[in-house]
Amino acid sequence: MAQPRVIVVGNEKGGAGKSTLAIHIVCGLLHAGHRVAILDLDLRQRSMSHFFAHRAAWTAANGVVLPMPSEPDLGDGKVLARAEEAEQIARFDAAYAEATASGAEVILIDTPGGDTPLSRAAHARADQIVTPMNDSFVDFDMLGSVDPVTLELLKPSTYSESVWEARKHRAIKEGRHAAIDWVVVTNRLAVAEARNRKRLEERMLKLAKRVGFRVGPGLRDRVIYRELFPFGLTVADLSNEVRPVAVSLAHVAARQEMRNLMQALGLEDVSLPALDAAA
Ligand SMILES: Nc1ncnc2c1ncn2[C@@H]1O[C@H](COP(=O)(O)OP(=O)(O)OP(=O)(O)O)[C@@H](O)[C@H]1O
Ligand SMILES: [Mg+2]
């Protein structure tokens, strides 16, 4: 059986935009015609699972057909969160095997903020890690420490070390050719703060060389990335038929941002349903 490609969305920093990015990547993949399985390892919040439950309910209620991912059952998240580590890993392995057996081409895994056994297990399976990061030194701190006086980059920090561990784990298990493609994207870019961003970008590029990630195109801070959540929809799903909110040029721009991101992840050009901002 062909092995699915595993994309892990991770960053130990809470609120960086992992779940937002995860649901947008899944919907982009679905619109490109891929069979996708999802695993939501944020056992308490379950944002990605809830999003797709909303999608099933909204499409059914509105007589609309939209592509859906499959989701192997991890059981009651809150119970699993309290279980022994070995049991958590066994449950994850079973869900992963179920996703592979179902013929998924891509398994997309959303992870919680913080370092958990499940998150570590997921990172060790990743072919690609996508890390959203807010446009701020506070978030940068999880990737690399910066000298408080000179703002020079000192060394990789917590999350970079976790990715390094995952890479080591894979290299031992699968040989030296196995590599994890790590892509970091800035999220919630504000139009203002250009000076701070330039400094941050310079440090990101230095750190990218040091710890081995690529810098992908970022997402702007846009209401559209969160306002469709209750409907289980993303900008990728909007069309002249599916438009529960008034569509503006910002929506069209957001779709282009998503396309750029998907391309940077190496996913073929996603053809989205036609969307006319003036309709
Ligand atoms: N590009 C964006 N534009 C506007 N709002 C955004 C954007 N990205 C994320 N958000 C909002 O920021 C908040 C945090 O995002 P999200 O829940 O995706 O982060 P997370 O990394 O999954 O958090 P956690 O670590 O708690 O799981 C949410 O309210 C989300 O709607
Ligand atoms: Mg989340």
JSON list of N, CA, C and O and ligand atoms in Angstrom, two decimals, residues 13-20 42 45 113 187-188 219-222 225-226, ligand 1:
[
{"chain": "A", "resi": 13, "resn": "LYS", "atom": "N", "xyz": [4.23, 27.00, 20.70]},
{"chain": "A", "resi": 13, "resn": "LYS", "atom": "CA", "xyz": [3.61, 28.25, 21.14]},
{"chain": "A", "resi": 13, "resn": "LYS", "atom": "C", "xyz": [2.10, 28.17, 20.91]},
{"chain": "A", "resi": 13, "resn": "LYS", "atom": "O", "xyz": [1.66, 27.85, 19.80]},
{"chain": "A", "resi": 14, "resn": "GLY", "atom": "N", "xyz": [1.32, 28.44, 21.94]},
{"chain": "A", "resi": 14, "resn": "GLY", "atom": "CA", "xyz": [-0.13, 28.42, 21.79]},
{"chain": "A", "resi": 14, "resn": "GLY", "atom": "C", "xyz": [-0.61, 29.62, 20.97]},
{"chain": "A", "resi": 14, "resn": "GLY", "atom": "O", "xyz": [0.01, 30.68, 20.99]},
{"chain": "A", "resi": 15, "resn": "GLY", "atom": "N", "xyz": [-1.68, 29.41, 20.23]},
{"chain": "A", "resi": 15, "resn": "GLY", "atom": "CA", "xyz": [-2.33, 30.52, 19.53]},
{"chain": "A", "resi": 15, "resn": "GLY", "atom": "C", "xyz": [-1.56, 31.07, 18.34]},
{"chain": "A", "resi": 15, "resn": "GLY", "atom": "O", "xyz": [-1.81, 32.18, 17.90]},
{"chain": "A", "resi": 16, "resn": "ALA", "atom": "N", "xyz": [-0.62, 30.31, 17.80]},
{"chain": "A", "resi": 16, "resn": "ALA", "atom": "CA", "xyz": [0.18, 30.80, 16.67]},
{"chain": "A", "resi": 16, "resn": "ALA", "atom": "C", "xyz": [-0.58, 30.73, 15.34]},
{"chain": "A", "resi": 16, "resn": "ALA", "atom": "O", "xyz": [-0.18, 31.35, 14.36]},
{"chain": "A", "resi": 17, "resn": "GLY", "atom": "N", "xyz": [-1.67, 29.94, 15.33]},
{"chain": "A", "resi": 17, "resn": "GLY", "atom": "CA", "xyz": [-2.45, 29.79, 14.10]},
{"chain": "A", "resi": 17, "resn": "GLY", "atom": "C", "xyz": [-2.39, 28.38, 13.52]},
{"chain": "A", "resi": 17, "resn": "GLY", "atom": "O", "xyz": [-2.73, 28.17, 12.36]},
{"chain": "A", "resi": 18, "resn": "LYS", "atom": "N", "xyz": [-2.01, 27.40, 14.34]},
{"chain": "A", "resi": 18, "resn": "LYS", "atom": "CA", "xyz": [-1.89, 26.01, 13.86]},
{"chain": "A", "resi": 18, "resn": "LYS", "atom": "C", "xyz": [-3.21, 25.49, 13.31]},
{"chain": "A", "resi": 18, "resn": "LYS", "atom": "O", "xyz": [-3.28, 24.99, 12.19]},
{"chain": "A", "resi": 19, "resn": "SER", "atom": "N", "xyz": [-4.27, 25.59, 14.12]},
{"chain": "A", "resi": 19, "resn": "SER", "atom": "CA", "xyz": [-5.55, 25.01, 13.70]},
{"chain": "A", "resi": 19, "resn": "SER", "atom": "C", "xyz": [-6.10, 25.76, 12.49]},
{"chain": "A", "resi": 19, "resn": "SER", "atom": "O", "xyz": [-6.67, 25.16, 11.58]},
{"chain": "A", "resi": 20, "resn": "THR", "atom": "N", "xyz": [-5.92, 27.07, 12.48]},
{"chain": "A", "resi": 20, "resn": "THR", "atom": "CA", "xyz": [-6.39, 27.87, 11.34]},
{"chain": "A", "resi": 20, "resn": "THR", "atom": "C", "xyz": [-5.68, 27.41, 10.06]},
{"chain": "A", "resi": 20, "resn": "THR", "atom": "O", "xyz": [-6.31, 27.15, 9.04]},
{"chain": "A", "resi": 42, "resn": "ASP", "atom": "N", "xyz": [-4.99, 17.88, 19.42]},
{"chain": "A", "resi": 42, "resn": "ASP", "atom": "CA", "xyz": [-5.28, 18.81, 20.51]},
{"chain": "A", "resi": 42, "resn": "ASP", "atom": "C", "xyz": [-6.52, 18.25, 21.22]},
{"chain": "A", "resi": 42, "resn": "ASP", "atom": "O", "xyz": [-7.66, 18.60, 20.89]},
{"chain": "A", "resi": 45, "resn": "GLN", "atom": "N", "xyz": [-8.96, 20.98, 22.95]},
{"chain": "A", "resi": 45, "resn": "GLN", "atom": "CA", "xyz": [-9.68, 21.99, 22.15]},
{"chain": "A", "resi": 45, "resn": "GLN", "atom": "C", "xyz": [-10.39, 21.39, 20.95]},
{"chain": "A", "resi": 45, "resn": "GLN", "atom": "O", "xyz": [-11.47, 21.82, 20.60]},
{"chain": "A", "resi": 113, "resn": "GLY", "atom": "N", "xyz": [-0.65, 23.32, 21.39]},
{"chain": "A", "resi": 113, "resn": "GLY", "atom": "CA", "xyz": [0.46, 24.13, 21.90]},
{"chain": "A", "resi": 113, "resn": "GLY", "atom": "C", "xyz": [1.09, 23.32, 23.03]},
{"chain": "A", "resi": 113, "resn": "GLY", "atom": "O", "xyz": [0.41, 22.55, 23.69]},
{"chain": "A", "resi": 187, "resn": "ASN", "atom": "N", "xyz": [2.30, 34.36, 10.41]},
{"chain": "A", "resi": 187, "resn": "ASN", "atom": "CA", "xyz": [0.84, 34.44, 10.38]},
{"chain": "A", "resi": 187, "resn": "ASN", "atom": "C", "xyz": [0.40, 35.75, 11.00]},
{"chain": "A", "resi": 187, "resn": "ASN", "atom": "O", "xyz": [1.12, 36.35, 11.80]},
{"chain": "A", "resi": 188, "resn": "ARG", "atom": "N", "xyz": [-0.79, 36.18, 10.64]},
{"chain": "A", "resi": 188, "resn": "ARG", "atom": "CA", "xyz": [-1.38, 37.40, 11.17]},
{"chain": "A", "resi": 188, "resn": "ARG", "atom": "C", "xyz": [-0.50, 38.62, 10.91]},
{"chain": "A", "resi": 188, "resn": "ARG", "atom": "O", "xyz": [-0.35, 39.47, 11.80]},
{"chain": "A", "resi": 219, "resn": "LEU", "atom": "N", "xyz": [0.57, 34.61, 5.99]},
{"chain": "A", "resi": 219, "resn": "LEU", "atom": "CA", "xyz": [-0.84, 35.00, 5.88]},
{"chain": "A", "resi": 219, "resn": "LEU", "atom": "C", "xyz": [-1.04, 36.31, 6.61]},
{"chain": "A", "resi": 219, "resn": "LEU", "atom": "O", "xyz": [-0.55, 36.49, 7.73]},
{"chain": "A", "resi": 220, "resn": "ARG", "atom": "N", "xyz": [-1.80, 37.20, 6.01]},
{"chain": "A", "resi": 220, "resn": "ARG", "atom": "CA", "xyz": [-2.14, 38.46, 6.66]},
{"chain": "A", "resi": 220, "resn": "ARG", "atom": "C", "xyz": [-3.17, 38.20, 7.76]},
{"chain": "A", "resi": 220, "resn": "ARG", "atom": "O", "xyz": [-3.82, 37.17, 7.81]},
{"chain": "A", "resi": 221, "resn": "ASP", "atom": "N", "xyz": [-3.28, 39.14, 8.66]},
{"chain": "A", "resi": 221, "resn": "ASP", "atom": "CA", "xyz": [-4.34, 39.08, 9.66]},
{"chain": "A", "resi": 221, "resn": "ASP", "atom": "C", "xyz": [-5.64, 39.49, 8.98]},
{"chain": "A", "resi": 221, "resn": "ASP", "atom": "O", "xyz": [-5.77, 40.63, 8.55]},
{"chain": "A", "resi": 222, "resn": "ARG", "atom": "N", "xyz": [-6.56, 38.55, 8.82]},
{"chain": "A", "resi": 222, "resn": "ARG", "atom": "CA", "xyz": [-7.80, 38.85, 8.11]},
{"chain": "A", "resi": 222, "resn": "ARG", "atom": "C", "xyz": [-8.98, 38.20, 8.83]},
{"chain": "A", "resi": 222, "resn": "ARG", "atom": "O", "xyz": [-8.90, 37.02, 9.21]},
{"chain": "A", "resi": 225, "resn": "TYR", "atom": "N", "xyz": [-10.21, 34.69, 7.82]},
{"chain": "A", "resi": 225, "resn": "TYR", "atom": "CA", "xyz": [-9.59, 33.44, 8.27]},
{"chain": "A", "resi": 225, "resn": "TYR", "atom": "C", "xyz": [-10.26, 32.88, 9.51]},
{"chain": "A", "resi": 225, "resn": "TYR", "atom": "O", "xyz": [-9.97, 31.77, 9.91]},
{"chain": "A", "resi": 226, "resn": "ARG", "atom": "N", "xyz": [-11.11, 33.67, 10.13]},
{"chain": "A", "resi": 226, "resn": "ARG", "atom": "CA", "xyz": [-11.80, 33.12, 11.30]},
{"chain": "A", "resi": 226, "resn": "ARG", "atom": "C", "xyz": [-13.32, 33.18, 11.21]},
{"chain": "A", "resi": 226, "resn": "ARG", "atom": "O", "xyz": [-14.01, 32.42, 11.88]},
{"chain": "B", "resi": 1, "resn": "LIG", "atom": "N1", "xyz": [-4.36, 34.92, 9.69]},
{"chain": "B", "resi": 1, "resn": "LIG", "atom": "C1", "xyz": [-5.27, 35.15, 10.65]},
{"chain": "B", "resi": 1, "resn": "LIG", "atom": "N2", "xyz": [-6.11, 36.21, 10.59]},
{"chain": "B", "resi": 1, "resn": "LIG", "atom": "C2", "xyz": [-7.01, 36.45, 11.57]},
{"chain": "B", "resi": 1, "resn": "LIG", "atom": "N3", "xyz": [-7.18, 35.68, 12.65]},
{"chain": "B", "resi": 1, "resn": "LIG", "atom": "C3", "xyz": [-6.38, 34.58, 12.79]},
{"chain": "B", "resi": 1, "resn": "LIG", "atom": "C4", "xyz": [-5.41, 34.25, 11.80]},
{"chain": "B", "resi": 1, "resn": "LIG", "atom": "N4", "xyz": [-4.77, 33.13, 12.20]},
{"chain": "B", "resi": 1, "resn": "LIG", "atom": "C5", "xyz": [-5.32, 32.77, 13.37]},
{"chain": "B", "resi": 1, "resn": "LIG", "atom": "N5", "xyz": [-6.29, 33.63, 13.74]},
{"chain": "B", "resi": 1, "resn": "LIG", "atom": "C6", "xyz": [-7.07, 33.61, 15.01]},
{"chain": "B", "resi": 1, "resn": "LIG", "atom": "O1", "xyz": [-6.13, 33.54, 16.09]},
{"chain": "B", "resi": 1, "resn": "LIG", "atom": "C7", "xyz": [-6.58, 32.68, 17.12]},
{"chain": "B", "resi": 1, "resn": "LIG", "atom": "C8", "xyz": [-5.57, 31.54, 17.34]},
{"chain": "B", "resi": 1, "resn": "LIG", "atom": "O2", "xyz": [-5.51, 30.76, 16.15]},
{"chain": "B", "resi": 1, "resn": "LIG", "atom": "P1", "xyz": [-5.52, 29.17, 16.20]},
{"chain": "B", "resi": 1, "resn": "LIG", "atom": "O3", "xyz": [-6.56, 28.65, 17.12]},
{"chain": "B", "resi": 1, "resn": "LIG", "atom": "O4", "xyz": [-5.53, 28.70, 14.80]},
{"chain": "B", "resi": 1, "resn": "LIG", "atom": "O5", "xyz": [-4.07, 28.94, 16.84]},
{"chain": "B", "resi": 1, "resn": "LIG", "atom": "P2", "xyz": [-3.45, 27.58, 17.42]},
{"chain": "B", "resi": 1, "resn": "LIG", "atom": "O6", "xyz": [-1.97, 27.67, 17.20]},
{"chain": "B", "resi": 1, "resn": "LIG", "atom": "O7", "xyz": [-4.15, 26.41, 16.85]},
{"chain": "B", "resi": 1, "resn": "LIG", "atom": "O8", "xyz": [-3.77, 27.71, 18.96]},
{"chain": "B", "resi": 1, "resn": "LIG", "atom": "P3", "xyz": [-3.62, 26.56, 20.08]},
{"chain": "B", "resi": 1, "resn": "LIG", "atom": "O9", "xyz": [-2.16, 26.49, 20.40]},
{"chain": "B", "resi": 1, "resn": "LIG", "atom": "O10", "xyz": [-4.45, 27.08, 21.21]},
{"chain": "B", "resi": 1, "resn": "LIG", "atom": "O11", "xyz": [-4.14, 25.29, 19.47]},
{"chain": "B", "resi": 1, "resn": "LIG", "atom": "C9", "xyz": [-7.96, 32.20, 16.67]},
{"chain": "B", "resi": 1, "resn": "LIG", "atom": "O12", "xyz": [-8.92, 33.06, 17.23]},
{"chain": "B", "resi": 1, "resn": "LIG", "atom": "C10", "xyz": [-7.92, 32.36, 15.16]},
{"chain": "B", "resi": 1, "resn": "LIG", "atom": "O13", "xyz": [-9.21, 32.55, 14.61]}
]
